[in-house]
Coordinates of C-alpha atoms in Angstrom, one line a residue:
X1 CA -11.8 -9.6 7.4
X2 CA -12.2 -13.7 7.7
X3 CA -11.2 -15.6 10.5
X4 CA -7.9 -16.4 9.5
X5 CA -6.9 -12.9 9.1
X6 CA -8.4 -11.9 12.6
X7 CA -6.2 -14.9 14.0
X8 CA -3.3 -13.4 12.5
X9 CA 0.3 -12.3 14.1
X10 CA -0.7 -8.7 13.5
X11 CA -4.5 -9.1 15.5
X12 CA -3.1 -10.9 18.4
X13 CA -0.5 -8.5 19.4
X14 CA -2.9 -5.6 18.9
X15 CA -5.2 -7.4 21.2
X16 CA -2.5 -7.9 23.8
X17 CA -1.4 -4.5 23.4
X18 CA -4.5 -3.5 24.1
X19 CA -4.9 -5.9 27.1
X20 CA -1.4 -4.0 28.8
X21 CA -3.8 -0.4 28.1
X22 CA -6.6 -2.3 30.0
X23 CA -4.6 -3.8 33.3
X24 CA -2.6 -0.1 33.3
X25 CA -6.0 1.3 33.6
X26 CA -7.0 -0.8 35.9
X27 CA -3.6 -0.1 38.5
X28 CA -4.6 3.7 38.1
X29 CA -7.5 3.1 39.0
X30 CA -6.6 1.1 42.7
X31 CA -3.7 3.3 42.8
X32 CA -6.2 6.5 42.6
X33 CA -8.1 4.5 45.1
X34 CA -5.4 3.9 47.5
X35 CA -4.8 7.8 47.3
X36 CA -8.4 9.1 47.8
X37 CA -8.9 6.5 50.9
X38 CA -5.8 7.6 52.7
X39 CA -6.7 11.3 52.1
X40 CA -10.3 10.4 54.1
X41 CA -8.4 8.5 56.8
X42 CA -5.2 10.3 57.6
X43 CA -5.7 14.3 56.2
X44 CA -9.7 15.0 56.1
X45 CA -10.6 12.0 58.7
X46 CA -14.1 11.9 57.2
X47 CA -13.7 7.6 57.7
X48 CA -14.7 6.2 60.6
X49 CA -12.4 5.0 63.2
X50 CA -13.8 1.5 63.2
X51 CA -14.9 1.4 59.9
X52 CA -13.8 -0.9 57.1
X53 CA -10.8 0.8 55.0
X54 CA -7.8 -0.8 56.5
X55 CA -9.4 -3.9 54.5
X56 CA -9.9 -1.8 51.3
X57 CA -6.3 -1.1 51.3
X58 CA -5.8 -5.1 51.7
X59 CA -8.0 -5.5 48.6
X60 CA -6.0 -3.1 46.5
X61 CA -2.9 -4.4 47.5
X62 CA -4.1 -8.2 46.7
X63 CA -5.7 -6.5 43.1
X64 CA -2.0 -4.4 42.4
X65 CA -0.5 -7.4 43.0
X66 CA -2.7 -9.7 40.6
X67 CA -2.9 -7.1 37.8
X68 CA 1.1 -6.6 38.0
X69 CA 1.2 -10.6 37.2
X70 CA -1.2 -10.7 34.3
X71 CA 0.8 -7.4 33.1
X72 CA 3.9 -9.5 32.8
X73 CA 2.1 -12.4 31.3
X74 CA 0.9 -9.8 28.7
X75 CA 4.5 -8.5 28.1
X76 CA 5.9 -11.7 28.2
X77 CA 3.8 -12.4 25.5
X78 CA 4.1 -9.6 23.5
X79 CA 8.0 -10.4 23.6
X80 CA 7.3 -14.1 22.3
X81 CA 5.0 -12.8 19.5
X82 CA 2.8 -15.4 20.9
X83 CA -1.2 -14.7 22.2
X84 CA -2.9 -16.4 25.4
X85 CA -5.1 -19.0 26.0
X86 CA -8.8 -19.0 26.1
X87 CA -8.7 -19.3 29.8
X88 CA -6.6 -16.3 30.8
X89 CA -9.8 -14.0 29.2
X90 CA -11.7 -16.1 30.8
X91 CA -10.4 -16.1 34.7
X92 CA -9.1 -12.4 34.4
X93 CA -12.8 -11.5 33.8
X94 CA -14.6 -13.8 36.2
X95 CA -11.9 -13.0 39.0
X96 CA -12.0 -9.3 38.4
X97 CA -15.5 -8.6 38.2
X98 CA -16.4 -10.4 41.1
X99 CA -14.1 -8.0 43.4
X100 CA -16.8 -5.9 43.2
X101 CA -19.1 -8.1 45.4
X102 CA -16.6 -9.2 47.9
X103 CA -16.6 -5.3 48.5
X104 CA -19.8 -5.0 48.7
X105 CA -20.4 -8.3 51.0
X106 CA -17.5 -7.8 53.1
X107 CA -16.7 -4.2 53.4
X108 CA -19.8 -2.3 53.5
X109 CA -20.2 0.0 56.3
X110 CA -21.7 -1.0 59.6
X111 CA -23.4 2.5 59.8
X112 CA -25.1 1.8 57.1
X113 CA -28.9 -0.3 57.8
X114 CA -28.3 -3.7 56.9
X115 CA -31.2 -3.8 54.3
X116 CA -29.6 -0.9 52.6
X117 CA -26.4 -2.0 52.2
X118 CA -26.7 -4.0 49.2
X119 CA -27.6 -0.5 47.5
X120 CA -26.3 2.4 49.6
X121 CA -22.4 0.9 48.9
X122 CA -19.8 2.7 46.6
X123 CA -18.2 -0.1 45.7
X124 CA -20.9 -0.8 43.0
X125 CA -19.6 1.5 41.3
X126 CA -16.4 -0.3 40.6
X127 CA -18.5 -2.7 38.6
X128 CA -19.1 -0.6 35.8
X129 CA -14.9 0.4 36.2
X130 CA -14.4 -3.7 35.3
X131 CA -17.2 -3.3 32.3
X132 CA -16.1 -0.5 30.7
X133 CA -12.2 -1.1 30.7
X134 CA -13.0 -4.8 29.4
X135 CA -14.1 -3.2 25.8
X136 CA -10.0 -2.8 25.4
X137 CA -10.4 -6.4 25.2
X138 CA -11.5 -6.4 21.7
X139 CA -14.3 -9.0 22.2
X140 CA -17.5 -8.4 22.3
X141 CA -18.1 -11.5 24.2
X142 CA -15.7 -10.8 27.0
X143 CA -17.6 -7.7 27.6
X144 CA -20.8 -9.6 28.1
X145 CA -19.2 -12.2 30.2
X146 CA -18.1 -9.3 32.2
X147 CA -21.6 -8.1 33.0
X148 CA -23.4 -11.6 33.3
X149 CA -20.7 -12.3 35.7
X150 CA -21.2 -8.5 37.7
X151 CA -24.5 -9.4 37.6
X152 CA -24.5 -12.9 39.3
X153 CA -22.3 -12.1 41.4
X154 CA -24.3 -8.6 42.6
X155 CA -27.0 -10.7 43.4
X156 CA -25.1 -13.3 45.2
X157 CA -23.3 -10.5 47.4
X158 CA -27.1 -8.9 48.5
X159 CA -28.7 -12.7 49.3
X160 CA -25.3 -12.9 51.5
X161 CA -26.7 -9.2 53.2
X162 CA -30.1 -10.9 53.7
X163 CA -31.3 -9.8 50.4
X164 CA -34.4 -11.1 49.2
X165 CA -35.7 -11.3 45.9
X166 CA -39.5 -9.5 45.6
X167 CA -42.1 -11.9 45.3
X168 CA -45.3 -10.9 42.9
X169 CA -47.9 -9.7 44.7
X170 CA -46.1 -9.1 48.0
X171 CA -45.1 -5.6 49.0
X172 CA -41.4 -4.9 49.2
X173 CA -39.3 -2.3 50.2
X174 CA -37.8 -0.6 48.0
X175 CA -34.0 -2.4 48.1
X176 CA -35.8 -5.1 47.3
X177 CA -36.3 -4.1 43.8
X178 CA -33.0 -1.8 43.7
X179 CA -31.1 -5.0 44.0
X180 CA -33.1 -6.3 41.2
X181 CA -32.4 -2.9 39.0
X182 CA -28.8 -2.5 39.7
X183 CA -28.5 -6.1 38.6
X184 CA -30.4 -6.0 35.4
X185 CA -28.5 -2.5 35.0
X186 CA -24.8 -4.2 35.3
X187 CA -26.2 -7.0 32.8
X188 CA -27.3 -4.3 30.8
X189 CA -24.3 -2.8 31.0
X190 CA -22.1 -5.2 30.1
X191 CA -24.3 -5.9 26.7
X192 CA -23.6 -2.3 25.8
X193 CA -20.2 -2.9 26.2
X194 CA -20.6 -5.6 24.4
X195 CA -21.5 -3.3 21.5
X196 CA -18.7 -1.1 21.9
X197 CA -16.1 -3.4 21.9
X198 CA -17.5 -4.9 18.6
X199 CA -17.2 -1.5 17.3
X200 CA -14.0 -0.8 18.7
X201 CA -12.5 -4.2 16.8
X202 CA -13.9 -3.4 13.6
X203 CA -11.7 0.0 13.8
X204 CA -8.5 -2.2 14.3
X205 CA -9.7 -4.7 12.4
X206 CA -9.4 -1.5 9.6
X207 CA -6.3 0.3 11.0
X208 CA -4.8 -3.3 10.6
X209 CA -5.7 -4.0 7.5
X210 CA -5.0 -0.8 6.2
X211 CA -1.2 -0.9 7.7
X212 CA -1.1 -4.6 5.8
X213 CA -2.0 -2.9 2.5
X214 CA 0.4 0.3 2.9
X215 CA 3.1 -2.3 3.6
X216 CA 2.3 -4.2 0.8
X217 CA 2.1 -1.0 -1.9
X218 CA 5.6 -0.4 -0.4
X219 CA 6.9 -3.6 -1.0
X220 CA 5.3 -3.2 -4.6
X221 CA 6.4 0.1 -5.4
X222 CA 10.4 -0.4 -4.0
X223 CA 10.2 -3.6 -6.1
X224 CA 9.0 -1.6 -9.1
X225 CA 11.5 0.9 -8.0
X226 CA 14.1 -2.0 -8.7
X227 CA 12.6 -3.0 -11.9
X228 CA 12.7 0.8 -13.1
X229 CA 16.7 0.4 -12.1
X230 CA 17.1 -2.7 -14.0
X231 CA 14.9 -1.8 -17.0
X232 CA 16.5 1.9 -17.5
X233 CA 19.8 0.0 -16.9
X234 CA 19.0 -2.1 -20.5
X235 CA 19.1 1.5 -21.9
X236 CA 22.5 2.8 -24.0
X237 CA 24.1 4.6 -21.6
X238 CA 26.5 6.2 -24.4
X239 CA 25.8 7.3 -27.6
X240 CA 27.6 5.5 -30.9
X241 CA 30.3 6.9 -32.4
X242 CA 29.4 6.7 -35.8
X243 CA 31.7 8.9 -38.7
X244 CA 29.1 10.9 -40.3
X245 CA 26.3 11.1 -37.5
X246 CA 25.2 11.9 -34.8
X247 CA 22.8 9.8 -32.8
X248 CA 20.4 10.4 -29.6
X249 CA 17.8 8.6 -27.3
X250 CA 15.6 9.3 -24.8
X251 CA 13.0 7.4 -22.9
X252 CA 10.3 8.3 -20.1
X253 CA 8.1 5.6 -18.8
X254 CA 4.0 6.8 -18.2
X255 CA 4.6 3.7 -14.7
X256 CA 8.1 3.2 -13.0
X257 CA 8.1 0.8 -15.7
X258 CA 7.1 1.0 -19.0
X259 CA 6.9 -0.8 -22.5
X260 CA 9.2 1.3 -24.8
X261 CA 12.9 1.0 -25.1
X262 CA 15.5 2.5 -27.6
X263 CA 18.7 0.7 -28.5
X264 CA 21.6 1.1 -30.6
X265 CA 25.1 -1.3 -31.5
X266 CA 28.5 -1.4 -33.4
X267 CA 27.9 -4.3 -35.9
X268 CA 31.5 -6.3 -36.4
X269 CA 31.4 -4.6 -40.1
X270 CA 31.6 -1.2 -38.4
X271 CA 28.0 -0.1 -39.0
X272 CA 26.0 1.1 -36.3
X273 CA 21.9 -0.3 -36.3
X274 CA 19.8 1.4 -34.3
X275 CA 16.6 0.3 -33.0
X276 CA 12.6 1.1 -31.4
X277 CA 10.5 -1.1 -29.8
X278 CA 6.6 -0.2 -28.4
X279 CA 5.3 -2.8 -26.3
X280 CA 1.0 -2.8 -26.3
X281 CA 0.0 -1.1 -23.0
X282 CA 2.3 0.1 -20.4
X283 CA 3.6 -1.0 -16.8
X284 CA 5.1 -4.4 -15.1
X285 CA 3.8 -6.8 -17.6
X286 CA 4.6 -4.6 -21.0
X287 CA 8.3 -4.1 -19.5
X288 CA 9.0 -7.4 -19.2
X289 CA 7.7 -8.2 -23.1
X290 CA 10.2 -5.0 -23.9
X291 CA 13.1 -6.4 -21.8
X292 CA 12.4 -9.8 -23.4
X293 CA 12.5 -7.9 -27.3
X294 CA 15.1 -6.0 -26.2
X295 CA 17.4 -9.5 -25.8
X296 CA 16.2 -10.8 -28.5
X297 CA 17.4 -8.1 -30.9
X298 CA 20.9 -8.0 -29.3
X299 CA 21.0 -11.6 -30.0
X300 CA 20.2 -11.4 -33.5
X301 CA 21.5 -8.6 -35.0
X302 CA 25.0 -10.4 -33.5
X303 CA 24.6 -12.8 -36.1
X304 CA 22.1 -11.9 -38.9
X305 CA 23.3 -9.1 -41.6
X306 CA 20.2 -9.2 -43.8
X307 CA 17.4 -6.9 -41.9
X308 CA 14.5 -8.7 -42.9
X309 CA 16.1 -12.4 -42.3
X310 CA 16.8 -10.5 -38.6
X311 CA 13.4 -8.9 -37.9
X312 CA 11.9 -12.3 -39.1
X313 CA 14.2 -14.4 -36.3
X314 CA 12.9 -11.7 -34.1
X315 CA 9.5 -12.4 -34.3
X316 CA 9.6 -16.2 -33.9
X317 CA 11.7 -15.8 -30.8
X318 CA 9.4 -13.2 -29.1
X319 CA 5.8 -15.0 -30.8
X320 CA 5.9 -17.8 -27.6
X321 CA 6.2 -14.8 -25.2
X322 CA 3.5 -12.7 -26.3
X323 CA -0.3 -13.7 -25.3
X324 CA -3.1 -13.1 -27.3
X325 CA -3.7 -8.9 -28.0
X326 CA -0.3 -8.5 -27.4
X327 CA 2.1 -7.4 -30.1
X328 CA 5.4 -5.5 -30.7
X329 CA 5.8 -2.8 -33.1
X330 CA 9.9 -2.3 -34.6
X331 CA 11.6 -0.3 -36.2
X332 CA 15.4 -0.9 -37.2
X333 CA 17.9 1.5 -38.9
X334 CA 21.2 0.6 -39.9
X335 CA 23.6 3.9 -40.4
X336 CA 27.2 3.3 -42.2
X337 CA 30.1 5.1 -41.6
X338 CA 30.5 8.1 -44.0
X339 CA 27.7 6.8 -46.1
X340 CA 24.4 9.1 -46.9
X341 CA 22.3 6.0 -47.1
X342 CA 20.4 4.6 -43.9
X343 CA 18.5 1.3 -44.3
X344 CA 15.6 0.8 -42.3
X345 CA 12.8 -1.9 -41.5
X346 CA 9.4 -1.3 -39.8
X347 CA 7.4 -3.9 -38.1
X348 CA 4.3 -1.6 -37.9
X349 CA 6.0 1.0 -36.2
X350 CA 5.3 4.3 -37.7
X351 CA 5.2 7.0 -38.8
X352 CA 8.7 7.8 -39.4
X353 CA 9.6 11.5 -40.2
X354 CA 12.5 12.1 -42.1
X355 CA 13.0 15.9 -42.6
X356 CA 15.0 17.6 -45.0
X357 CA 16.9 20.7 -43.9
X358 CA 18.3 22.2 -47.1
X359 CA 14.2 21.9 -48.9
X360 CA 12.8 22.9 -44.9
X361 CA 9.9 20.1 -45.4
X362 CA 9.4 16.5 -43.7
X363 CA 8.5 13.1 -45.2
X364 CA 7.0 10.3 -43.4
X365 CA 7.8 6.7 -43.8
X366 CA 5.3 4.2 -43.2
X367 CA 6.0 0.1 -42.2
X368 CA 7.0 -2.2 -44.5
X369 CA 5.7 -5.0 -42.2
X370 CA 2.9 -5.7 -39.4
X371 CA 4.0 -5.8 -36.1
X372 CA 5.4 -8.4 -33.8
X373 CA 3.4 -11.2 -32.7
X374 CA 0.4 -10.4 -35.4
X375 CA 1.4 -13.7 -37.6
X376 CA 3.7 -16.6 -36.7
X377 CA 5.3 -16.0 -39.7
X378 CA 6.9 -12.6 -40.7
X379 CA 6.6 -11.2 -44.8
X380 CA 8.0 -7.6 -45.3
X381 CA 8.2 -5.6 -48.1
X382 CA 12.2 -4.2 -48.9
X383 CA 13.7 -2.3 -46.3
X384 CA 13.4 1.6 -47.1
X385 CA 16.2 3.5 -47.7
X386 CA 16.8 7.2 -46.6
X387 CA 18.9 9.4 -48.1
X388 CA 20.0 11.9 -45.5
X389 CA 22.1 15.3 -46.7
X390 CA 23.9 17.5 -44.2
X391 CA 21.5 18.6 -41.5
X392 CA 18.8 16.6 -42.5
X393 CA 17.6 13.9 -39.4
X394 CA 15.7 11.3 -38.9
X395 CA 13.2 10.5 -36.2
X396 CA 11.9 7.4 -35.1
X397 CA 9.3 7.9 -31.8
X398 CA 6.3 6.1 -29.9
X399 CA 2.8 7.1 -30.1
X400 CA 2.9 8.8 -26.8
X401 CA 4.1 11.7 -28.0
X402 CA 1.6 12.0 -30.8
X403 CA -1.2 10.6 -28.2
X404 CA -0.7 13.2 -25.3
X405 CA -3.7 15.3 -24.5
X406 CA -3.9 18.3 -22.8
X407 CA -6.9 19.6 -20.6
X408 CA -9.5 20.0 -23.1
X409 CA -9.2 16.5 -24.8
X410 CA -6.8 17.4 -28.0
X411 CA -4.5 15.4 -29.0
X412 CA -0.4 16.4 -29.0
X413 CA -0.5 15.4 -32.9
X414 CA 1.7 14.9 -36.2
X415 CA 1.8 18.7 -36.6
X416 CA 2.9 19.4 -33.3
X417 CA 6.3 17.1 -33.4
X418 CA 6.8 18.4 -37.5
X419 CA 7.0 22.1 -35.9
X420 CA 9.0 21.1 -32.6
X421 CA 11.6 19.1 -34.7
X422 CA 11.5 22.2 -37.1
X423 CA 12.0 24.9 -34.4
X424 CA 15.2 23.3 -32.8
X425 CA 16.2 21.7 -36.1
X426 CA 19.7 23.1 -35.5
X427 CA 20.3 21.6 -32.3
X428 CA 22.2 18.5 -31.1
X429 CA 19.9 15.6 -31.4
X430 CA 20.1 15.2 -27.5
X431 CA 18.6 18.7 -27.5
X432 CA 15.6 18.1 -30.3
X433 CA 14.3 15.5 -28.2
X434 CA 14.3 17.4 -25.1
X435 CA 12.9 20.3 -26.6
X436 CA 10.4 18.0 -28.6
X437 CA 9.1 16.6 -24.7
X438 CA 9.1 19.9 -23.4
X439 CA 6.6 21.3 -25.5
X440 CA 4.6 18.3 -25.3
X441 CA 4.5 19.0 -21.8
X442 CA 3.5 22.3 -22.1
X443 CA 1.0 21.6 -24.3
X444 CA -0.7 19.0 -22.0
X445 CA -1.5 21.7 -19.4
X446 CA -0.5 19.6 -16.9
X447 CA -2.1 16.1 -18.0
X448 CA -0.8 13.2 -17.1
X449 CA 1.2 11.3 -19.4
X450 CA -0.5 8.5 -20.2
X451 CA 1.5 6.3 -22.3
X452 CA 5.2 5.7 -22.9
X453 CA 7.7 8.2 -24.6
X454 CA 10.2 7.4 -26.5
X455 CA 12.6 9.0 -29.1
X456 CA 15.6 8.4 -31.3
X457 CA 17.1 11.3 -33.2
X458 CA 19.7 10.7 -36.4
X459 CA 20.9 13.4 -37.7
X460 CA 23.6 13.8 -40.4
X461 CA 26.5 15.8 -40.0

């Protein structure tokens, strides 16, 4: 993660929340102090009479008091969405750490022999408290500050007991050099934490990154959502009524969005044109090429009658869309009312099965043209016409179906679709292409689809 990123909304506000975990750790911990020095004074009365504790409930009090103020400065913060200055780390470390050595200084024990009580005092222990809880900080700098600065001012609480430091080659006794550990210890100390706190960042660092890339795969995937909306929207959401025929689509993306689409309409002379389109690839980019065709066709099948003069148009209009290795394949049939005859165009869409019910045998069709987007220019050869008796269909579907492998690596295939058209041959053709996916399906053995389906059934009546 780069600087800017650390610096972001989402980092400061986890480093403040984390800041509010640090000063609530810090009131338990004077508030568990409080507690345990009024249980020596007032129920166990191991404190002496004299000694120094009504002070160390002063000190608490004064600490409560100052961590209840940065607390609010924290949650005021957090409110504002806003992060702190430089110098509130700063401060909060140098004037926490150092109560510490006022402790030790100012309330040590008069028991105690004054040469020991630089080292025979509790309230060294409280400097490790400060070190540890300033890892929550999230900077490993802070934490080092934090143990130079427990450190220093160590020492500068013992030379105000009448500590010395050793000199080489003198004898000593032994506070002398236990000053000297403890302080390279609390330096030490604060290094290490230091290294946690680096550690600890790195983990947010993660979590927050992660969170930003969840939120952005949701954003992508309801947005997709929407697209799958619009794009399934495009399809015909009845089918034509057409004397003579009966007609039937069906679509199922491999993404939410995919590159296939079926379409039919009602020319003005009454005859119904009914069309398949098989964008390269599948997903967002492929879905917007289909919606694109899709609009295009509409268009000019409005006002063209002659099929290739239309498929032509087609392709000059949807040429400037499509980048290079992208092209369309098209297929177009045109079914008239009460007529046996169906004329149909493919730009490199095939093959086409037409099957005959009364011989029980299928025939394929192969394109007349190359696809969309191949050439600038578009040269066909005449539009095939199918002769359909009663019973007999025709079935114009993407490669997906053919494509589809199942667990061992074999293709769905030609075959396959010839004996799933056969075997519900005398269904409705809303049924033959359910049936037709179905067994696909099953044959996949749980695969996952790869690549578009799409089918249109036309069956004569």
């Amino acid at each position: 993660m780069n600087k800017e990123q650390i610096q972001s909304a989402a980092f400061k506000e986890a480093e403040l929340r984390s800041e509010r975990l640090r000063i609530l750790g810090i009131l338990g911990f004077f508030a568990l102090l409080v507690l345990v020095t009024m249980l020596r004074v007032f129920v166990f009365r191991t404190a002496p009479k004299t000694g120094s504790w009504p002070w160390t409930f002063v000190l608490a009090a004064v600490m409560i008091a100052y961590e209840l103020c940065m607390l609010y400065l924290v949650d005021r913060a957090l409110k504002a969405r806003s992060g702190l200055a430089p110098t509130f780390w700063v401060l909060g470390v140098v004037l926490e750490t150092s109560i510490p050595a006022f402790a030790v200084a100012f309330l040590a024990s008069s028991q105690v022999d004054v040469s020991y009580r630089p080292v025979a005092n509790p309230s060294i222990l409280v400097f490790f408290v400060f070190i540890i809880l300033s890892t929550l900080r999230l900077s490993p700098w802070i934490s080092i500050l934090s143990g130079m600065v427990a450190s220093c001012s160590y020492i500068c609480a013992a030379l105000y007991l009448g500590w010395r430091p050793p000199v080489p080659g003198v004898s000593a006794p032994i506070t002398q050099s236990g000053v000297s550990l403890n302080a390279v210890t609390l330096l030490i100390g604060g290094v290490v934490a230091g290294a946690v706190a680096r550690e600890i960042r790195k983990h947010v660092q993660a979590a927050l990154r992660e969170a930003e890339t969840k939120r952005e795969l949701e954003i992508v995937h309801h947005d997709l959502q929407v697209a799958r909306s619009i794009q399934q929207s495009l399809l015909p959401q009845e089918t034509p009524r057409i004397a003579g025929y009966e007609i039937a689509g069906w679509n199922r993306p491999a993404d939410d969005t995919g590159g296939d689409y079926f379409d039919w309409k009602t020319l003005p002379n009454g005859n119904v044109v009914v069309s398949l389109a098989d964008v390269t690839g599948h997903g967002i980019g492929p879905a917007l090429l289909a919606s694109v065709c899709h609009a295009y066709a509409r268009s000019r099948f409005s006002t063209e009658q002659d099929l290739p003069t239309t498929l032509e148009r087609i392709n000059q209009d949807l040429g400037a869309d499509l980048t290079v290795g992208r092209f369309v394949t098209f297929v177009a049939a045109v079914c008239c009312p009460e007529s046996s005859d169906i004329e149909m165009l493919s730009a490199g869409h095939g093959p086409i099965f037409v099957y005959s019910y009364p011989e029980d045998r299928f025939r394929e069709v192969n394109a007349q043209a190359l696809p969309f987007g191949i050439l600038p220019s578009f040269h066909s050869d005449p539009p095939e016409h199918v002769h359909l008796h009663s019973g007999d269909l025709l079935l114009l579907a993407t490669d997906g179906f053919f494509e589809w492998e199942n667990d061992q690596g074999e293709q769905f295939g030609v075959l396959r679709v010839k004996e799933s058209i056969r075997s519900s041959r005398d269904s409705a053709p809303a049924e033959i292409i359910i049936r037709l996916f179905e067994t696909a399906n099953a044959f996949s053995n749980g695969t996952r689809q790869q690549d578009d389906l799409t089918a249109v059934v036309i069956k004569r009546l």
